[in-house]
mmCIF file of C-alpha atoms in Angstrom:
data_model
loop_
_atom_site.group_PDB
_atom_site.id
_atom_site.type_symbol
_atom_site.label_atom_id
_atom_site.label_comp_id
_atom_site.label_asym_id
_atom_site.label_seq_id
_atom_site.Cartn_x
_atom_site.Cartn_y
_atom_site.Cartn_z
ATOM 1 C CA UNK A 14 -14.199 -19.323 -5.626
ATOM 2 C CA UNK A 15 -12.923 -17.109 -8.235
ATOM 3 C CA UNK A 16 -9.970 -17.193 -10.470
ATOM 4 C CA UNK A 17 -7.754 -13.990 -10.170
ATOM 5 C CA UNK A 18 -5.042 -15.472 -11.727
ATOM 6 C CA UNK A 19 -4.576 -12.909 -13.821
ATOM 7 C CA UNK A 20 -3.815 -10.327 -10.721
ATOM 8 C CA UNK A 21 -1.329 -12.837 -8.797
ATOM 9 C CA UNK A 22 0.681 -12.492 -12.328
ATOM 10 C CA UNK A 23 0.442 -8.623 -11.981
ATOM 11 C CA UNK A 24 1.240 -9.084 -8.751
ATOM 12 C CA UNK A 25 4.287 -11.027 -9.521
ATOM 13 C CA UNK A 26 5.347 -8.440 -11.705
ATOM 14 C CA UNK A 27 4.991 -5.928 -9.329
ATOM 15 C CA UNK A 28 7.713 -7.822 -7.592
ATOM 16 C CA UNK A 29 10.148 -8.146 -10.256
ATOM 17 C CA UNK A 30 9.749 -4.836 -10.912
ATOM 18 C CA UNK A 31 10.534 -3.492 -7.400
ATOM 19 C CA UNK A 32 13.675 -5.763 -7.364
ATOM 20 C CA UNK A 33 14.551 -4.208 -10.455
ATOM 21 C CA UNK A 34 14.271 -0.637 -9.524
ATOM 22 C CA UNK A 35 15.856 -1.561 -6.276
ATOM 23 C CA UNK A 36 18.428 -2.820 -8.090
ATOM 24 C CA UNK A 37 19.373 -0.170 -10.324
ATOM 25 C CA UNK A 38 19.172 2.613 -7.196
ATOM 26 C CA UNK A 39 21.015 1.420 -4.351
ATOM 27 C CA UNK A 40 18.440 2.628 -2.116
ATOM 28 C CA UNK A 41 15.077 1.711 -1.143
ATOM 29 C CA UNK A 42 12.946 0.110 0.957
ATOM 30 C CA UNK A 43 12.232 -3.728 -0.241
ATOM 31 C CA UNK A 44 10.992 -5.264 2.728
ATOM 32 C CA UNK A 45 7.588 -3.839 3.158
ATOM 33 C CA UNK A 46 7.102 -3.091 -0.755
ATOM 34 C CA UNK A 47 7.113 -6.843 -1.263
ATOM 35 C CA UNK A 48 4.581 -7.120 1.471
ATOM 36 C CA UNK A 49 2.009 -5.092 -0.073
ATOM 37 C CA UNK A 50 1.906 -6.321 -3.860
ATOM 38 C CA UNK A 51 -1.489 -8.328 -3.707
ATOM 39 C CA UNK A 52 -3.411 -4.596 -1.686
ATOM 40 C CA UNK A 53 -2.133 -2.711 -4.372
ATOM 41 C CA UNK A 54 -2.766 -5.296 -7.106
ATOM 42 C CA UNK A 55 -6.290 -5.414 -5.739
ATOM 43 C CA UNK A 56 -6.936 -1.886 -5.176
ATOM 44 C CA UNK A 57 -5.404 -0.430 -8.780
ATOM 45 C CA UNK A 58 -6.634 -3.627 -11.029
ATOM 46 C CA UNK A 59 -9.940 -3.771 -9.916
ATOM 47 C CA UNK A 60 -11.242 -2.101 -6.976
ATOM 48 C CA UNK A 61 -10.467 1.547 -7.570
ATOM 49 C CA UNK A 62 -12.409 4.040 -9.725
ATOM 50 C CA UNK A 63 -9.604 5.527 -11.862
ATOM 51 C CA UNK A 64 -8.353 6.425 -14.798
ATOM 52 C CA UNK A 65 -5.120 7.029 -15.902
ATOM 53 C CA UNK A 66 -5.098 9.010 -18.391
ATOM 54 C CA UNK A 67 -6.908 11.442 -16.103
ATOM 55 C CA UNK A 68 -4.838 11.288 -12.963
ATOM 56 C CA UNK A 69 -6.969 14.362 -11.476
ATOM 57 C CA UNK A 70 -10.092 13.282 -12.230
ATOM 58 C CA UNK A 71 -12.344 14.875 -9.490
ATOM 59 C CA UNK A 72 -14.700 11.880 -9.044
ATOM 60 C CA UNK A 73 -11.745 9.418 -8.528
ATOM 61 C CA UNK A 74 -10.974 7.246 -5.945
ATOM 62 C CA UNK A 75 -7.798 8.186 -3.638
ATOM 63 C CA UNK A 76 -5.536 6.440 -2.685
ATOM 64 C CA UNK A 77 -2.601 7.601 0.008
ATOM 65 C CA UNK A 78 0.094 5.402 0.720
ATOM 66 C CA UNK A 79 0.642 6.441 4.538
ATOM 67 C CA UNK A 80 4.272 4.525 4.983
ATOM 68 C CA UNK A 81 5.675 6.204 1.934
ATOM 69 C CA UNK A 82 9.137 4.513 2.012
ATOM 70 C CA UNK A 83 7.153 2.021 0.597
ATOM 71 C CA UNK A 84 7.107 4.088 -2.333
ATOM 72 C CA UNK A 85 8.521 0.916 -4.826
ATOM 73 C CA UNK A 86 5.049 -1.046 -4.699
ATOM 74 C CA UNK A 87 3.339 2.281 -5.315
ATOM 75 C CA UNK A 88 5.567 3.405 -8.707
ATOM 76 C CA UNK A 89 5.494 -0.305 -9.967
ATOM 77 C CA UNK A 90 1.778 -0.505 -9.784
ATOM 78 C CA UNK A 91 1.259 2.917 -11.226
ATOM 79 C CA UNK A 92 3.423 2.061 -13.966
ATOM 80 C CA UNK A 93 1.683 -1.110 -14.489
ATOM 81 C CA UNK A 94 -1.674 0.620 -14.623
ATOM 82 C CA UNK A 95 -0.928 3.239 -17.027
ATOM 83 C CA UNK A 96 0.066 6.511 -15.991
ATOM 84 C CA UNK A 97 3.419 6.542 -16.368
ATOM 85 C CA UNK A 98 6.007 4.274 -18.898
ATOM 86 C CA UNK A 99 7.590 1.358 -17.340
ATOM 87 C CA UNK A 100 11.299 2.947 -18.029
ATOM 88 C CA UNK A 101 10.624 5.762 -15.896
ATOM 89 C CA UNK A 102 11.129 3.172 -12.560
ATOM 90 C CA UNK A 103 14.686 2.875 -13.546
ATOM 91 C CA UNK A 104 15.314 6.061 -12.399
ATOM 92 C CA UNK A 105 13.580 5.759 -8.928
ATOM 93 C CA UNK A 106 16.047 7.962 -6.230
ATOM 94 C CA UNK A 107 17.940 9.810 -9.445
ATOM 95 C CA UNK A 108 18.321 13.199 -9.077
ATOM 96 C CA UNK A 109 15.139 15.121 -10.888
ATOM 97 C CA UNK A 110 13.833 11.837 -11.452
ATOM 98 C CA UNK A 111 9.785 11.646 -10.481
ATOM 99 C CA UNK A 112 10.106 9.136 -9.049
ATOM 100 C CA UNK A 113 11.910 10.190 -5.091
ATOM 101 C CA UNK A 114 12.644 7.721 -2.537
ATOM 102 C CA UNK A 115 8.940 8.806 -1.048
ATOM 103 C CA UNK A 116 5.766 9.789 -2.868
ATOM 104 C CA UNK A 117 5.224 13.036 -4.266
ATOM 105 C CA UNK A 118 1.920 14.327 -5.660
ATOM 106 C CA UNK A 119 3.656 17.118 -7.529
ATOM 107 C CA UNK A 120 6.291 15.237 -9.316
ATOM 108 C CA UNK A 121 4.544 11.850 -10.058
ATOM 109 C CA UNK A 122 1.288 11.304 -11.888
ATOM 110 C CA UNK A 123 -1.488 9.476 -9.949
ATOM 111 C CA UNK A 124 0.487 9.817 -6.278
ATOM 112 C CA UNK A 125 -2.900 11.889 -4.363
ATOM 113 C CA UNK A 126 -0.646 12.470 -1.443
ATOM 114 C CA UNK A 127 2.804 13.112 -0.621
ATOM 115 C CA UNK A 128 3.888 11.350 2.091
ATOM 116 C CA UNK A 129 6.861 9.744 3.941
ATOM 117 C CA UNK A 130 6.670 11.822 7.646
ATOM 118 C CA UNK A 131 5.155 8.227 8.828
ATOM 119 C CA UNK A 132 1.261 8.553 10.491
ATOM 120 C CA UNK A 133 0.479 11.803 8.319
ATOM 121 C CA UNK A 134 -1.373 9.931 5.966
ATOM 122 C CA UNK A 135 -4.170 8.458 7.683
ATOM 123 C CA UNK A 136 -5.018 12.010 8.247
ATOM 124 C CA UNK A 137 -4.717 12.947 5.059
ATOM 125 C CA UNK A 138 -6.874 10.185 4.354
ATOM 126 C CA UNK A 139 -9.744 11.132 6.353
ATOM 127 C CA UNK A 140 -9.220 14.580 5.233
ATOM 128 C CA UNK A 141 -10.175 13.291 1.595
ATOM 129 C CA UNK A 142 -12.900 11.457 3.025
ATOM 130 C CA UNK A 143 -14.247 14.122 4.579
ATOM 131 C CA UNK A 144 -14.025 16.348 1.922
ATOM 132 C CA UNK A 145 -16.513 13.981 -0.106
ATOM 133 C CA UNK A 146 -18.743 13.824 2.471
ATOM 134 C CA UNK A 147 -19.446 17.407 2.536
ATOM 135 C CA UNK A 148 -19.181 17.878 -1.439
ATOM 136 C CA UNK A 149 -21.734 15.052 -1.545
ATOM 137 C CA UNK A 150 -19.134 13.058 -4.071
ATOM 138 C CA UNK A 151 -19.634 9.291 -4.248
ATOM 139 C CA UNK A 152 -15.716 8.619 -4.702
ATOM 140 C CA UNK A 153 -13.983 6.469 -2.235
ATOM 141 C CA UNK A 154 -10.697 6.986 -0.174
ATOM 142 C CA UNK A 155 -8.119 4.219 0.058
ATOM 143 C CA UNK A 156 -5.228 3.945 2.346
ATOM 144 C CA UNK A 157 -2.514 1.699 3.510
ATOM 145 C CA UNK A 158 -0.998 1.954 6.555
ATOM 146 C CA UNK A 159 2.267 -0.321 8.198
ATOM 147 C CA UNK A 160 1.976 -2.088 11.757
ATOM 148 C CA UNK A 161 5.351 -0.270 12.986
ATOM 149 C CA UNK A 162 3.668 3.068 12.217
ATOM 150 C CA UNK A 163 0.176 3.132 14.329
ATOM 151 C CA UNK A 164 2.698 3.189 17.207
ATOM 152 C CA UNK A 165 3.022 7.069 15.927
ATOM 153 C CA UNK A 166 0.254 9.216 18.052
ATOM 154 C CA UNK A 167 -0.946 10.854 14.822
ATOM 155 C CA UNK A 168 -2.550 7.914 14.035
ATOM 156 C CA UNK A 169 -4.721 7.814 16.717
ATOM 157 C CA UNK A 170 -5.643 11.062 16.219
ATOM 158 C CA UNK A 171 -6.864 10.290 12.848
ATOM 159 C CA UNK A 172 -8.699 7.285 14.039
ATOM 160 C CA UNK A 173 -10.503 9.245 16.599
ATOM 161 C CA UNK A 174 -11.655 11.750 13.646
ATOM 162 C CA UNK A 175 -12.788 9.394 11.294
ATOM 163 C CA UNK A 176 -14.877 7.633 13.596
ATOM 164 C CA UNK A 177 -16.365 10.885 14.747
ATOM 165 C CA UNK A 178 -16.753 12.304 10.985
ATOM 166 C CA UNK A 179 -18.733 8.889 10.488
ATOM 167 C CA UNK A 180 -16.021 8.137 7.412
ATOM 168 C CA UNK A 181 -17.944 5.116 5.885
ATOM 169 C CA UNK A 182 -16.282 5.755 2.461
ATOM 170 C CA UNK A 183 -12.914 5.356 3.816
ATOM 171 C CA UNK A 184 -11.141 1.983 4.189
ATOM 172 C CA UNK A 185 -7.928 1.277 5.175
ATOM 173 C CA UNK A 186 -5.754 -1.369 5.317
ATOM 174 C CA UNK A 187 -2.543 -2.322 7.453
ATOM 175 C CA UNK A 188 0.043 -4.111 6.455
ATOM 176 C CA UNK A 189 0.393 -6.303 9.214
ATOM 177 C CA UNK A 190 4.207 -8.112 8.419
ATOM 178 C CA UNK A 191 5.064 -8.090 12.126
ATOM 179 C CA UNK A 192 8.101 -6.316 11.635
ATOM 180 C CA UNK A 193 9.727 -2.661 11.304
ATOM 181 C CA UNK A 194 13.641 -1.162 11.286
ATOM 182 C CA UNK A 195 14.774 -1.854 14.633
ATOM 183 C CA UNK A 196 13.146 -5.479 14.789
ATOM 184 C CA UNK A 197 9.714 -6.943 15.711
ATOM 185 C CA UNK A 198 7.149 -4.438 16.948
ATOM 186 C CA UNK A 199 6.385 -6.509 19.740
ATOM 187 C CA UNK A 200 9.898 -5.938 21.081
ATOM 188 C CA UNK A 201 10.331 -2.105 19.613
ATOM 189 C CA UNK A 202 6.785 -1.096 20.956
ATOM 190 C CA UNK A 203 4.031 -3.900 21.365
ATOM 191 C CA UNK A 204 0.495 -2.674 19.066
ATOM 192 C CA UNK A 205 -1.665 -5.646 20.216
ATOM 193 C CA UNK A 206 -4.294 -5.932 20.382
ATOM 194 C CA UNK A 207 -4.717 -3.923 17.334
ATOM 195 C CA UNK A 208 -7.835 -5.153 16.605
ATOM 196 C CA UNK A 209 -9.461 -4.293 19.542
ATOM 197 C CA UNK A 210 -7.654 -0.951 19.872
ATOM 198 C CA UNK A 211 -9.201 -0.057 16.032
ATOM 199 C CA UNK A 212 -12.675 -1.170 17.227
ATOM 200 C CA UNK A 213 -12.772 0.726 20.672
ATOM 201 C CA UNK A 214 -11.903 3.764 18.601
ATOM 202 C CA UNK A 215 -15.171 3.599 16.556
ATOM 203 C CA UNK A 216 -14.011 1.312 13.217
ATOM 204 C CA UNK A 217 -14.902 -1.362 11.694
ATOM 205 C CA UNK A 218 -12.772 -3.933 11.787
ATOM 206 C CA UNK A 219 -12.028 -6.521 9.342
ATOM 207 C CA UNK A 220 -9.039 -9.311 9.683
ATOM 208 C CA UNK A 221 -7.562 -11.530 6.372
ATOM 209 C CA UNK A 222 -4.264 -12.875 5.187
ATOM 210 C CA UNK A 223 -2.959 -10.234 2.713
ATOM 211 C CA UNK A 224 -1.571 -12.373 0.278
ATOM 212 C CA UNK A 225 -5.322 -13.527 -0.469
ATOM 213 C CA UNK A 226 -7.164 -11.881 -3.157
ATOM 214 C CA UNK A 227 -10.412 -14.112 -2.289
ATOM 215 C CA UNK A 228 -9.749 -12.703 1.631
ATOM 216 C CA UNK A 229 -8.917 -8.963 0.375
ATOM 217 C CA UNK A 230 -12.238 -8.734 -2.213
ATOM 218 C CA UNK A 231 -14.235 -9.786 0.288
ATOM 219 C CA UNK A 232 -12.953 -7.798 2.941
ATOM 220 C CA UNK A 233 -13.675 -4.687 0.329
ATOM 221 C CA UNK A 234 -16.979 -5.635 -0.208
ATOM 222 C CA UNK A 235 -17.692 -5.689 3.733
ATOM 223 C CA UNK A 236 -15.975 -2.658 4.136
ATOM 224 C CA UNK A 237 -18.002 -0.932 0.880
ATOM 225 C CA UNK A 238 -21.545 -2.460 2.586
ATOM 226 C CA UNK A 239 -20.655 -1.330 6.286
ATOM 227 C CA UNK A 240 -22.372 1.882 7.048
ATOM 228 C CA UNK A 241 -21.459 4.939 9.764
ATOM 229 C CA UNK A 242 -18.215 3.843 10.185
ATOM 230 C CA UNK A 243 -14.740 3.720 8.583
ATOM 231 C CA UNK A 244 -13.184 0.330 8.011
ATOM 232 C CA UNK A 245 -9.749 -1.361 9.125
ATOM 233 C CA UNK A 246 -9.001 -4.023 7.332
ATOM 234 C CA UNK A 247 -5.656 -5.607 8.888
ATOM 235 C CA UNK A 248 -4.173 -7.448 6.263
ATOM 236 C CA UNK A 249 -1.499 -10.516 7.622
ATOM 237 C CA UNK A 250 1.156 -10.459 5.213
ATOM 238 C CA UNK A 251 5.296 -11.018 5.145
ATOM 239 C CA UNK A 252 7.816 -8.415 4.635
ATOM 240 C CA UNK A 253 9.541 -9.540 1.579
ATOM 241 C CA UNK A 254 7.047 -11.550 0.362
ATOM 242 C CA UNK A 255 8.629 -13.819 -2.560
ATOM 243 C CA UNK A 256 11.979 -13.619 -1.974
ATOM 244 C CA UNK A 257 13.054 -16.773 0.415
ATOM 245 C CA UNK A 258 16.677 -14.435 2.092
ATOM 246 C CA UNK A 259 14.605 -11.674 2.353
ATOM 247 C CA UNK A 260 10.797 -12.523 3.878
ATOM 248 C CA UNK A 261 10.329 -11.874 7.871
ATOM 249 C CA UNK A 262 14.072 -10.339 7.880
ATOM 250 C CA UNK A 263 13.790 -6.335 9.262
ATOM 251 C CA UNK A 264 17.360 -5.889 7.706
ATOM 252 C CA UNK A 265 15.660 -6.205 4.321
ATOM 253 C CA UNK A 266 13.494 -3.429 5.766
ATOM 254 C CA UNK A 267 15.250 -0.487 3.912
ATOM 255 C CA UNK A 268 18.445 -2.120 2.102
ATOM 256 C CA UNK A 269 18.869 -2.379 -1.670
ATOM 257 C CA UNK A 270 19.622 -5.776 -3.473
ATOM 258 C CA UNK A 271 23.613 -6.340 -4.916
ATOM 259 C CA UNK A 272 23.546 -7.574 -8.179
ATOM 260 C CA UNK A 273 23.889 -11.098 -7.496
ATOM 261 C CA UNK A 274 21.033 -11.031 -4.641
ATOM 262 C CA UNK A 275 18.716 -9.227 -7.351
ATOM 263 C CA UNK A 276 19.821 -12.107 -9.587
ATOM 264 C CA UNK A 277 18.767 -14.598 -7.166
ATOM 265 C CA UNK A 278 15.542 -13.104 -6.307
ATOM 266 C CA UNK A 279 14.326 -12.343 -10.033
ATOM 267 C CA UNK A 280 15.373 -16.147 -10.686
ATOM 268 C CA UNK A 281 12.677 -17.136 -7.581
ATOM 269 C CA UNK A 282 10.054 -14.558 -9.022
ATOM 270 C CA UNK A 283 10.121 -15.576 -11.971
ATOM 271 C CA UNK A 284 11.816 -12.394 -13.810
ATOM 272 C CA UNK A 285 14.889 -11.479 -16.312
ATOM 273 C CA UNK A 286 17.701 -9.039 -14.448
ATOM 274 C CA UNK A 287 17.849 -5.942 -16.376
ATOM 275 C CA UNK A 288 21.710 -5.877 -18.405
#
């Protein structure tokens, strides 16, 4: 078993730093940002073919963040990484800030896809994927998809294409917290059994707890080794991960911390609240 202590601390800063920005803007989407730290952590730290000081380096990998309210995890993790300084986060939803409320490929650098019109980015995804198919690149496409948002049609769509295109470079993952705006999705519109609905569409299907980096590697691996087809990985995982008031609530889905619950939370992560 291998030690990856050194990404659970990035991924614990990854949290701070979303409470933090949070925080400071009033606005934002906590819930599934917090579920997603150890994909990203994964995916940015280790996994992914990149370089920031080249953002549009043509043999890259991609990444598109298909829910892109989850925008925090994405902007802490690039800052992390490199491509942009940590201040800039403190200025996520300001007016002419880079950082918007969703991504934006032309205002923030290493964001390959704007996004935030929820299921568009799975076909984006495949789009990229596609794309190095025919220009016979090597790079591999990344995406991350949320369990309320396959009940948008789109998705299916793109599922349909990518198993027909043969998309063995792309992998995706779902965040699979259970939970979206109005409530559980069993109750706002049931997606089980997801795994089997993935797999009769032509993928390959992988299933791990998404707070495991031993689970997630492994899953990549399989996913990097499986040929012909594109891969699902459906990550279990808890919206608001590491904060006790806030994991498996859907009102922490898209509400900003007060001061004194962004207190509370840094204080349980670990972190200093900004003055």
């Amino acid at each position: 078993m291998k030690n990856y202590e050194e990404l659970k601390s990035i991924a614990k800063s990854l949290r701070i730093n979303i409470i933090k920005m949070l925080e400071k803007s009033q606005s934002g989407h906590p819930g599934g940002s917090l579920s997603a730290c150890e994909i990203l952590t994964a995916l940015y730290f280790k996994e992914m073919n990149i370089d920031p000081k080249n953002p549009h380096w043509e043999d890259r990998d991609r990444f598109v963040l298909s829910k892109g309210h989850g925008a925090p995890v994405l902007y802490a993790a690039l800052a992390e990484r490199g491509y942009f300084p940590k201040e800039e986060l403190n200025s996520l939803r300001k007016i002419n800030s880079m950082l918007q409320g969703h991504p934006d490929m032309k205002g923030t650098p290493g964001v390959d896809m704007t996004t935030g019109s929820l299921g568009q980015g799975l076909s984006a995804a495949g789009g990229m994927a596609l794309a190095g198919k025919i220009d016979k690149k090597d790079y591999r496409v990344y995406a991350l998809v949320g369990d309320g948002e396959v009940q948008e049609g789109i998705i299916w769509e793109a599922a349909m294409s990518a198993a027909h295109y043969k998309l063995d470079n792309l992998t995706v993952f779902m965040d699979h917290n259970g939970l979206q705006i109005d409530g559980k999705n069993e109750d706002v519109m049931n997606i089980e059994p997801i795994d089997e609905k993935f797999k009769a569409f032509g993928w390959h299907v992988i299933k791990i707890d998404g707070h495991n980096f031993e689970e997630i590697f492994a899953a990549l691996e399989e996913a990097k080794n499986t040929k012909g087809k594109p891969t699902m990985i459906i990550a279990s995982t808890v919206k608001g991960k590491g904060v006790s008031f806030m994991e498996n609530q859907a009102g922490w889905h898209g509400k900003a911390p007060s001061s004194e619950q962004a207190q509370q939370a840094l204080e349980e992560l670990g972190g200093v609240k900004n003055d």
